[in-house]
Short mmCIF file of C-alpha atoms in Angstrom, two decimals:
data_model
loop_
_atom_site.label_atom_id
_atom_site.label_comp_id
_atom_site.label_asym_id
_atom_site.label_seq_id
_atom_site.Cartn_x
_atom_site.Cartn_y
_atom_site.Cartn_z
CA MET A 1 2.32 208.84 -31.10
CA SER A 2 2.41 205.44 -29.42
CA LEU A 3 5.11 204.48 -26.94
CA GLN A 4 8.23 203.04 -28.56
CA LEU A 5 11.01 201.34 -26.61
CA HIS A 6 14.42 200.14 -27.78
CA ASP A 7 14.60 196.40 -27.14
CA THR A 8 18.13 195.15 -26.52
CA ARG A 9 17.39 191.68 -27.87
CA SER A 10 16.03 192.84 -31.25
CA GLY A 11 18.39 195.82 -31.40
CA GLU A 12 15.65 198.17 -32.54
CA LYS A 13 12.86 200.42 -31.33
CA ARG A 14 9.53 198.64 -31.15
CA VAL A 15 6.01 199.88 -30.51
CA PHE A 16 5.12 198.88 -26.97
CA LYS A 17 2.31 196.32 -26.91
CA PRO A 18 1.57 195.16 -23.36
CA ILE A 19 0.58 191.61 -22.58
CA ASP A 20 -2.32 192.98 -20.51
CA PRO A 21 -2.98 196.76 -20.43
CA GLU A 22 -4.63 196.27 -17.04
CA ARG A 23 -1.46 194.77 -15.57
CA VAL A 24 1.73 195.92 -17.28
CA THR A 25 4.73 194.30 -15.56
CA MET A 26 8.21 195.77 -15.20
CA TYR A 27 11.20 194.48 -13.27
CA VAL A 28 14.42 196.42 -12.74
CA CYS A 29 17.56 195.04 -11.12
CA GLY A 30 18.10 196.88 -7.86
CA PRO A 31 21.13 197.36 -5.62
CA THR A 32 23.43 194.87 -3.95
CA VAL A 33 23.41 196.39 -0.48
CA TYR A 34 26.94 196.29 0.90
CA ASN A 35 27.90 199.96 0.53
CA TYR A 36 26.43 203.38 -0.23
CA ALA A 37 24.95 203.96 -3.68
CA HIS A 38 27.15 205.78 -6.18
CA ILE A 39 25.86 208.00 -8.96
CA GLY A 40 26.11 205.13 -11.46
CA ASN A 41 23.71 203.11 -9.29
CA ALA A 42 21.31 206.05 -9.32
CA ARG A 43 21.08 206.30 -13.10
CA PRO A 44 18.89 203.21 -13.68
CA ALA A 45 16.77 204.05 -10.63
CA VAL A 46 16.00 207.51 -12.07
CA VAL A 47 15.63 206.39 -15.70
CA PHE A 48 13.20 203.61 -14.91
CA ASP A 49 11.35 205.83 -12.45
CA VAL A 50 10.60 208.11 -15.42
CA LEU A 51 9.49 205.11 -17.46
CA SER A 52 7.26 203.93 -14.60
CA ARG A 53 5.60 207.38 -14.48
CA LEU A 54 5.06 207.30 -18.23
CA LEU A 55 3.61 203.78 -18.13
CA ARG A 56 1.26 204.72 -15.28
CA HIS A 57 0.04 207.61 -17.43
CA HIS A 58 -1.26 205.04 -19.95
CA TYR A 59 -1.69 201.75 -18.12
CA THR A 60 -1.99 199.98 -14.79
CA LEU A 61 1.58 199.12 -13.85
CA VAL A 62 3.08 196.62 -11.45
CA TYR A 63 6.71 197.64 -10.96
CA ALA A 64 9.21 195.50 -9.02
CA ARG A 65 12.79 196.46 -8.14
CA ASN A 66 14.68 193.96 -6.04
CA ILE A 67 17.15 194.17 -3.19
CA THR A 68 20.10 191.78 -3.47
CA ASP A 69 20.90 190.99 0.15
CA VAL A 70 22.90 187.79 -0.31
CA ASP A 71 26.05 188.06 -2.38
CA ASP A 72 29.79 187.44 -2.20
CA LYS A 73 30.42 191.22 -2.03
CA ILE A 74 28.27 191.34 1.08
CA ASN A 75 30.17 188.40 2.53
CA GLN A 76 33.45 190.19 1.90
CA ALA A 77 32.11 193.31 3.61
CA CYS A 78 31.27 191.16 6.64
CA ILE A 79 34.83 189.83 6.74
CA ASP A 80 36.32 193.29 6.31
CA THR A 81 34.21 194.94 9.01
CA GLY A 82 33.49 192.10 11.43
CA ARG A 83 29.76 192.82 11.15
CA ASP A 84 27.05 190.31 10.36
CA SER A 85 25.24 190.20 7.07
CA GLU A 86 21.82 191.36 8.31
CA ASP A 87 23.41 194.37 9.97
CA ILE A 88 25.22 195.44 6.79
CA THR A 89 22.34 194.80 4.40
CA GLY A 90 19.85 196.50 6.72
CA GLU A 91 21.96 199.64 6.99
CA PHE A 92 22.71 199.98 3.30
CA THR A 93 19.19 199.11 2.17
CA GLU A 94 17.89 202.03 4.22
CA ALA A 95 20.70 204.26 2.96
CA TYR A 96 19.87 203.38 -0.66
CA LEU A 97 16.17 204.09 -0.19
CA GLU A 98 16.95 207.37 1.55
CA ASP A 99 19.25 208.46 -1.29
CA MET A 100 16.70 207.53 -3.95
CA ARG A 101 13.97 209.47 -2.14
CA ALA A 102 16.26 212.50 -2.22
CA LEU A 103 16.45 212.09 -6.01
CA GLY A 104 12.68 211.97 -6.31
CA VAL A 105 12.57 208.25 -7.13
CA ALA A 106 9.16 206.88 -6.19
CA PRO A 107 9.18 203.50 -4.45
CA PRO A 108 8.31 200.56 -6.71
CA ASP A 109 5.11 198.62 -6.11
CA ILE A 110 7.12 195.59 -5.00
CA SER A 111 10.60 195.57 -3.49
CA PRO A 112 11.45 191.88 -3.03
CA ARG A 113 14.54 190.82 -1.10
CA ALA A 114 16.50 187.80 -2.25
CA THR A 115 16.72 186.23 1.19
CA ASP A 116 12.91 186.07 1.39
CA HIS A 117 12.76 183.86 -1.70
CA ILE A 118 15.12 180.97 -0.98
CA ALA A 119 12.29 178.41 -1.14
CA GLU A 120 11.23 179.64 -4.59
CA MET A 121 14.82 179.45 -5.79
CA CYS A 122 15.18 175.87 -4.60
CA THR A 123 11.94 174.91 -6.35
CA MET A 124 13.18 176.42 -9.60
CA ILE A 125 16.50 174.58 -9.32
CA GLU A 126 14.75 171.26 -8.72
CA GLY A 127 12.71 171.76 -11.89
CA LEU A 128 15.78 172.63 -13.94
CA ILE A 129 17.59 169.51 -12.74
CA ALA A 130 14.58 167.33 -13.48
CA ASP A 131 14.36 168.67 -17.04
CA GLY A 132 18.07 168.20 -17.74
CA HIS A 133 19.01 171.88 -17.71
CA ALA A 134 21.07 171.75 -14.52
CA TYR A 135 23.36 169.31 -12.76
CA GLU A 136 25.01 168.76 -9.38
CA ALA A 137 28.79 168.81 -9.06
CA GLU A 138 30.87 168.86 -5.86
CA GLY A 139 28.22 170.55 -3.75
CA HIS A 140 27.30 173.00 -6.50
CA VAL A 141 24.34 173.08 -8.85
CA LEU A 142 25.12 174.52 -12.26
CA PHE A 143 23.04 175.50 -15.25
CA SER A 144 24.08 173.79 -18.47
CA ILE A 145 24.19 176.43 -21.20
CA GLU A 146 24.42 173.72 -23.87
CA SER A 147 20.89 172.65 -22.90
CA PHE A 148 19.50 176.00 -24.14
CA ASP A 149 19.91 176.57 -27.87
CA ALA A 150 19.01 180.27 -27.63
CA TYR A 151 21.84 181.10 -25.23
CA GLY A 152 23.52 184.31 -26.42
CA GLU A 153 20.51 185.75 -28.27
CA LEU A 154 20.02 188.62 -25.83
CA SER A 155 23.55 189.99 -26.03
CA GLY A 156 23.85 189.05 -29.70
CA ARG A 157 27.47 187.97 -29.44
CA ASP A 158 29.37 184.79 -30.10
CA LEU A 159 29.62 182.67 -26.98
CA ARG A 160 33.43 182.56 -27.07
CA GLU A 161 33.52 186.35 -27.33
CA MET A 162 31.16 186.73 -24.39
CA ILE A 163 33.17 184.40 -22.20
CA ALA A 164 36.43 186.17 -23.09
CA GLY A 165 34.93 189.53 -22.12
CA ALA A 166 33.32 188.48 -18.85
CA ARG A 167 34.43 187.08 -15.56
CA VAL A 168 33.65 183.39 -15.85
CA GLU A 169 34.65 181.20 -12.96
CA VAL A 170 36.87 178.39 -14.16
CA ALA A 171 36.26 175.18 -12.22
CA PRO A 172 37.08 171.53 -13.00
CA TYR A 173 33.59 170.36 -12.09
CA LYS A 174 31.96 172.39 -14.88
CA ARG A 175 30.85 170.58 -18.03
CA HIS A 176 31.28 173.82 -20.02
CA ALA A 177 33.37 176.83 -19.06
CA ALA A 178 30.33 179.14 -19.26
CA ASP A 179 28.02 176.98 -17.12
CA PHE A 180 26.94 179.16 -14.24
CA VAL A 181 26.13 178.55 -10.59
CA LEU A 182 22.56 178.16 -9.39
CA TRP A 183 23.51 177.02 -5.89
CA LYS A 184 26.84 176.90 -4.09
CA PRO A 185 27.96 175.58 -0.72
CA SER A 186 28.49 177.89 2.26
CA THR A 187 31.14 177.46 4.92
CA PRO A 188 29.94 177.71 8.55
CA GLU A 189 30.92 181.37 8.85
CA LEU A 190 29.02 182.40 5.69
CA PRO A 191 25.26 182.89 5.32
CA GLY A 192 23.58 179.69 4.20
CA TRP A 193 20.28 177.84 3.95
CA ASN A 194 19.43 174.16 4.01
CA SER A 195 18.62 172.67 0.63
CA PRO A 196 18.47 169.29 -1.15
CA TRP A 197 22.12 169.94 -2.13
CA GLY A 198 23.35 170.79 1.34
CA ARG A 199 23.73 174.04 3.22
CA GLY A 200 24.47 176.83 0.77
CA ARG A 201 23.32 179.98 -0.93
CA PRO A 202 21.89 180.89 -4.33
CA GLY A 203 23.75 182.14 -7.36
CA TRP A 204 23.14 185.80 -8.20
CA HIS A 205 21.42 185.18 -11.54
CA LEU A 206 18.89 182.79 -10.04
CA GLU A 207 17.63 185.32 -7.51
CA CYS A 208 15.99 187.62 -10.04
CA SER A 209 14.37 184.77 -11.98
CA ALA A 210 12.70 183.40 -8.85
CA MET A 211 11.48 186.80 -7.68
CA ILE A 212 10.10 187.70 -11.12
CA GLU A 213 8.18 184.44 -11.36
CA LYS A 214 6.66 184.85 -7.91
CA HIS A 215 5.61 188.48 -8.14
CA LEU A 216 5.12 189.22 -11.84
CA GLY A 217 4.67 185.92 -13.66
CA LYS A 218 6.49 183.68 -16.13
CA THR A 219 6.46 186.25 -18.94
CA ILE A 220 6.79 189.97 -18.21
CA ASP A 221 6.54 193.07 -20.34
CA ILE A 222 9.75 194.94 -19.46
CA HIS A 223 13.04 194.08 -17.78
CA GLY A 224 15.49 196.91 -17.15
CA GLY A 225 18.97 197.45 -15.81
CA GLY A 226 22.39 198.81 -16.61
CA GLN A 227 24.23 197.95 -19.80
CA ASP A 228 26.79 196.02 -17.77
CA LEU A 229 24.08 193.50 -16.86
CA VAL A 230 23.33 192.33 -20.41
CA PHE A 231 25.98 189.63 -20.07
CA PRO A 232 26.22 187.54 -18.09
CA HIS A 233 23.43 188.45 -15.66
CA HIS A 234 20.48 189.00 -17.96
CA GLU A 235 21.61 186.41 -20.48
CA ASN A 236 21.68 183.85 -17.66
CA GLU A 237 18.38 185.01 -16.21
CA ARG A 238 16.75 184.56 -19.58
CA ALA A 239 18.20 181.09 -20.09
CA GLN A 240 17.20 179.66 -16.72
CA SER A 241 13.74 181.26 -16.72
CA MET A 242 12.82 180.07 -20.20
CA CYS A 243 14.07 176.58 -19.41
CA ALA A 244 12.18 176.54 -16.11
CA HIS A 245 8.97 177.47 -17.93
CA GLY A 246 9.08 175.07 -20.86
CA GLY A 247 10.47 177.62 -23.31
CA ALA A 248 7.84 180.29 -22.62
CA PRO A 249 9.04 183.83 -23.41
CA PHE A 250 10.63 185.50 -20.41
CA VAL A 251 10.74 189.22 -21.29
CA ASN A 252 9.10 191.06 -24.18
CA TYR A 253 11.18 194.25 -23.96
CA TRP A 254 14.73 194.42 -22.58
CA LEU A 255 15.92 197.96 -21.73
CA HIS A 256 19.45 198.88 -20.67
CA ASN A 257 20.88 202.25 -19.70
CA GLY A 258 24.39 203.33 -20.68
CA PHE A 259 27.44 203.82 -18.50
CA LEU A 260 28.26 206.90 -16.48
CA ASN A 261 31.73 208.39 -16.92
CA MET A 262 33.49 210.73 -14.51
CA ASN A 263 35.38 213.48 -16.37
CA ALA A 264 35.50 211.28 -19.49
CA SER A 265 36.86 208.25 -17.60
CA LYS A 266 34.87 205.20 -16.62
CA MET A 267 33.94 205.41 -12.96
CA SER A 268 35.81 202.79 -10.95
CA LYS A 269 37.18 202.26 -7.47
CA SER A 270 40.65 201.61 -8.86
CA LEU A 271 40.70 205.08 -10.40
CA GLY A 272 39.34 206.62 -7.23
CA ASN A 273 36.61 208.48 -9.10
CA VAL A 274 33.53 206.86 -7.58
CA MET A 275 31.08 209.57 -6.50
CA LEU A 276 28.51 208.61 -3.89
CA VAL A 277 24.98 209.97 -4.13
CA ARG A 278 25.09 211.25 -0.57
CA GLU A 279 28.30 213.14 -1.31
CA LEU A 280 26.64 214.82 -4.26
CA LEU A 281 23.64 215.69 -2.10
CA GLU A 282 25.99 217.82 -0.01
CA GLN A 283 26.77 219.83 -3.15
CA ALA A 284 23.36 220.24 -4.73
CA ASP A 285 19.66 219.58 -4.34
CA GLY A 286 18.53 216.07 -5.26
CA GLU A 287 16.38 217.50 -8.03
CA ALA A 288 19.47 218.94 -9.69
CA ILE A 289 21.14 215.51 -9.55
CA ARG A 290 18.03 213.98 -11.09
CA LEU A 291 17.94 216.50 -13.93
CA ALA A 292 21.63 215.88 -14.58
CA LEU A 293 20.99 212.12 -14.84
CA LEU A 294 18.23 212.80 -17.38
CA SER A 295 20.28 215.22 -19.47
CA ALA A 296 21.61 212.47 -21.76
CA HIS A 297 19.57 209.81 -23.52
CA TYR A 298 19.38 206.80 -21.22
CA ARG A 299 21.02 204.45 -23.72
CA GLN A 300 23.99 206.75 -24.26
CA PRO A 301 27.00 207.26 -21.97
CA LEU A 302 26.60 210.14 -19.53
CA ASP A 303 29.72 212.22 -18.89
CA TRP A 304 29.75 213.64 -15.37
CA THR A 305 32.08 216.59 -14.80
CA ASP A 306 32.61 219.28 -12.18
CA ALA A 307 30.27 221.51 -14.19
CA THR A 308 27.39 219.01 -14.31
CA LEU A 309 25.62 219.91 -11.07
CA PRO A 310 26.04 223.71 -11.28
CA ASP A 311 24.67 223.53 -14.83
CA ALA A 312 21.68 221.43 -13.74
CA THR A 313 20.98 223.82 -10.87
CA ARG A 314 21.00 226.80 -13.23
CA LYS A 315 18.59 225.01 -15.53
CA LEU A 316 16.19 224.38 -12.67
CA ASP A 317 16.54 228.02 -11.62
CA ARG A 318 15.27 228.98 -15.07
CA LEU A 319 12.30 226.62 -14.91
CA TYR A 320 11.31 227.61 -11.39
CA ALA A 321 11.78 231.30 -12.23
CA ALA A 322 9.23 230.91 -15.03
CA LEU A 323 6.78 229.22 -12.67
CA LYS A 324 7.38 231.96 -10.12
CA LYS A 325 6.65 234.61 -12.73
CA ALA A 326 3.38 232.89 -13.71
CA ASP A 327 2.33 232.50 -10.07
CA GLU A 328 3.06 236.15 -9.30
CA ALA A 329 1.25 237.34 -12.40
CA ALA A 330 -1.81 235.26 -11.56
CA ALA A 331 -1.78 236.52 -7.97
CA SER A 332 -1.32 240.20 -8.78
CA ALA A 333 -3.49 240.54 -11.85
CA ALA A 334 -7.24 240.61 -11.85
CA LEU A 335 -7.89 237.60 -14.05
CA VAL A 336 -10.81 238.83 -16.09
CA ASP A 337 -13.47 236.43 -17.19
CA ILE A 338 -12.60 234.86 -20.51
CA ASP A 339 -15.11 233.70 -23.07
CA SER A 340 -15.36 230.14 -24.34
CA THR A 341 -13.29 230.89 -27.43
CA GLN A 342 -10.42 232.21 -25.32
CA ALA A 343 -10.77 229.26 -22.94
CA ASP A 344 -10.52 226.85 -25.86
CA GLN A 345 -7.46 228.67 -27.19
CA LEU A 346 -5.72 228.45 -23.82
CA ALA A 347 -6.59 224.77 -23.50
CA GLU A 348 -5.21 224.11 -26.97
CA LEU A 349 -2.04 226.07 -26.16
CA LYS A 350 -1.49 223.91 -23.09
CA GLN A 351 -2.16 220.69 -24.98
CA GLN A 352 0.10 221.74 -27.84
CA HIS A 353 3.05 221.96 -25.47
CA LEU A 354 2.11 218.75 -23.68
CA ARG A 355 1.80 216.86 -26.96
CA ALA A 356 5.31 217.87 -27.97
CA PHE A 357 6.60 216.84 -24.55
CA MET A 358 4.80 213.48 -24.60
CA ALA A 359 6.04 212.75 -28.12
CA ALA A 360 9.59 213.12 -26.83
CA LEU A 361 9.10 210.84 -23.83
CA GLU A 362 7.22 208.24 -25.87
CA ASP A 363 10.08 208.10 -28.35
CA ASP A 364 12.15 205.66 -26.30
CA ILE A 365 12.26 207.91 -23.20
CA ASN A 366 14.05 210.74 -25.01
CA THR A 367 14.61 212.85 -21.91
CA PRO A 368 16.98 215.40 -23.53
CA LYS A 369 14.24 216.28 -26.01
CA ALA A 370 11.61 216.21 -23.27
CA LEU A 371 13.70 218.60 -21.17
CA ALA A 372 14.01 220.88 -24.19
CA GLU A 373 10.22 221.01 -24.29
CA LEU A 374 10.17 222.04 -20.62
CA PHE A 375 12.44 224.97 -21.46
CA ALA A 376 10.24 225.86 -24.44
CA MET A 377 7.31 226.16 -22.03
CA ALA A 378 9.39 228.30 -19.67
CA ARG A 379 10.39 230.61 -22.54
CA ALA A 380 6.76 230.92 -23.59
CA ILE A 381 5.83 231.97 -20.04
CA ASN A 382 8.58 234.58 -19.98
CA ARG A 383 7.54 235.99 -23.36
CA SER A 384 3.84 236.13 -22.59
CA GLU A 385 2.23 239.27 -21.17
CA SER A 386 -1.10 237.59 -20.49
CA PRO A 387 -1.56 236.24 -16.92
CA ALA A 388 -4.18 233.78 -18.16
CA GLU A 389 -1.80 232.48 -20.82
CA GLN A 390 1.07 232.30 -18.36
CA LEU A 391 -1.11 230.30 -15.98
CA ALA A 392 -2.09 227.81 -18.73
CA LEU A 393 1.55 227.39 -19.71
CA ALA A 394 2.60 226.97 -16.08
CA ARG A 395 0.04 224.19 -15.66
CA ALA A 396 1.48 222.46 -18.72
CA LEU A 397 4.99 222.88 -17.34
CA ARG A 398 4.04 221.39 -13.98
CA GLU A 399 2.22 218.44 -15.57
CA ALA A 400 5.19 217.69 -17.80
CA GLY A 401 7.55 218.13 -14.87
CA ALA A 402 5.60 215.56 -12.86
CA LEU A 403 6.18 212.93 -15.55
CA THR A 404 9.92 213.46 -15.30
CA GLY A 405 9.88 213.78 -11.51
CA LEU A 406 10.84 217.45 -11.65
CA LEU A 407 9.31 220.77 -10.56
CA GLY A 408 7.43 219.27 -7.64
CA LYS A 409 8.36 222.09 -5.29
CA ALA A 410 6.81 225.52 -4.98
CA PRO A 411 9.14 228.08 -6.57
CA GLU A 412 9.54 229.74 -3.17
CA ALA A 413 10.80 226.45 -1.73
CA TRP A 414 13.27 225.98 -4.58
CA PHE A 415 14.66 229.46 -4.12
CA ALA A 416 14.71 229.08 -0.33
CA THR A 417 18.49 229.21 -0.45
CA VAL A 418 18.16 232.82 -1.52
CA VAL A 419 17.67 233.82 2.10
CA SER A 420 16.40 237.37 2.39
CA HIS A 421 17.19 237.60 6.08
CA ASP A 422 20.72 236.26 5.63
CA ASP A 423 23.12 238.41 7.66
CA ALA A 424 25.25 238.85 4.54
CA ALA A 425 22.35 239.40 2.12
CA ASP A 426 22.85 243.18 1.91
CA ASP A 427 26.55 242.73 1.17
CA ILE A 428 25.79 240.14 -1.50
CA GLU A 429 23.16 242.33 -3.14
CA ALA A 430 25.58 245.27 -3.06
CA ALA A 431 28.31 243.17 -4.72
CA ILE A 432 25.87 242.05 -7.41
CA ALA A 433 24.88 245.67 -8.03
CA GLN A 434 28.56 246.58 -8.39
CA ARG A 435 29.03 243.72 -10.83
CA THR A 436 26.02 244.84 -12.87
CA ALA A 437 27.40 248.40 -13.02
CA ALA A 438 30.81 247.07 -14.07
CA LYS A 439 29.25 245.04 -16.88
CA GLN A 440 27.28 248.04 -18.09
CA ALA A 441 30.55 250.03 -18.11
CA LYS A 442 32.15 247.13 -20.05
CA ASP A 443 34.60 246.65 -17.19
CA PHE A 444 34.42 242.87 -17.54
CA ALA A 445 37.57 242.24 -15.50
CA THR A 446 35.92 243.77 -12.42
CA ALA A 447 32.65 241.94 -13.13
CA ASP A 448 34.49 238.61 -13.36
CA ARG A 449 36.44 239.33 -10.18
CA ILE A 450 33.24 240.03 -8.21
CA ARG A 451 31.65 236.87 -9.58
CA ASP A 452 34.69 234.81 -8.57
CA GLU A 453 34.75 236.34 -5.08
CA LEU A 454 31.09 235.51 -4.58
CA ALA A 455 31.67 231.95 -5.81
CA ALA A 456 34.55 231.55 -3.36
CA ALA A 457 32.18 232.64 -0.59
CA GLY A 458 29.67 229.95 -1.60
CA VAL A 459 27.31 232.25 -3.51
CA GLN A 460 26.22 231.17 -6.98
CA ILE A 461 24.85 233.90 -9.24
CA SER A 462 22.79 233.40 -12.37
CA ASP A 463 22.10 236.02 -15.04
CA GLY A 464 18.71 235.85 -16.69
CA PRO A 465 16.21 237.98 -18.61
CA ASP A 466 14.77 239.22 -15.32
CA GLY A 467 18.12 240.18 -13.84
CA THR A 468 20.63 238.40 -11.62
CA THR A 469 19.58 235.91 -8.94
CA TRP A 470 21.76 234.31 -6.31
CA ARG A 471 21.72 231.27 -4.07
CA ARG A 472 23.97 229.72 -1.50
CA VAL A 473 25.71 226.50 -2.52
CA ALA A 474 27.90 224.02 -0.72
CA GLY A 475 31.64 224.33 -0.92
CA GLY A 476 32.12 228.04 -0.19
CA SER A 477 34.66 229.25 2.32
#
């Protein structure tokens, strides 16, 4: 099966045909660095990290994800804290990168910062003015949406509807209410750069267009980001880039991930339900957070509840337990020589599982289905009594895991929280034995009570085909 991606502009899945297989280009909108990353910020980073791994499996990829380090939100953070802009953006850029590393997000090939591309932005603005697509007004430079007939094609909505549903700055110097800022003046206390239009700073939409042109080219294969960026950010990017390049196509495939909801409510500061990545990392391993983010299809909303991380951790326990079983079987058994027919059968078994996994990923990054294939491999390992077969299946599981950014640890490292020399280990094991005996006696009230007492003490237990395992988790008393 060939790779298919859902293109926002066409509204349908399309077979991916790169401009140049030797240089596939992808750009994803990165963070505005004025605060710590929340879990919603992490979703596109993880989703497009999976896509980058898949693309690298087939092609040579150049992947850029920017850092927005000049923005009105950053300016407000400076006012609120009394700190300068470079101090704030430096701190939160490093914090973002640290959090993403904890989630297994590989660094992009290029990580351009907006403030390093002011000259390119000014050059693009000058060209837009010269071609009649932009105009100066009271110290501002604005893009004229009426100069671009295809404005609105990306989001596929009527212009009046888009304006009504978005925050559009109303200003008397605009020719059209939806004209957007390319350059705006800065007061002495705000960051600013000299330009033909006076000291000022770029508009947000312009930043990405200039960085894409410099590092990836005038037309790129894939542009990704959150669903909230379709309008106005990506619509405006597309308009100014196509106009700056004589109408040349800007992006061949637009991909957007869905929203993340907290306990069925949209995450927002006003509701007080914003969950920071680093707070979640105190509750669970970064790999569990990553699996949770991949548990829903990227284009669909993802509901995050109190059960999300414990459930993801249990799922990883199952996968790592299967790998552990295969490793132990291979280590303890004398792997007899196998003939060529058996070797071919094992190779085909491995490829059969990998083909099913790849078909899921290549179907518009269907990670729920791909994860289901991981669990199918784990079940096959647990059912098998052949060490050689278990080893072949474990290799398939690890290869598939690598494409999703999962299962990169040794099983022993994953289960390191099950500390055998823990001072309380004997007591915990004794409690689990009592619970097992209670369940066998159908005394489920006692079994539930023991489970709840262990959970209150910060011990998570998991029942599986090989018995009950336990691990320490954050939050216990």
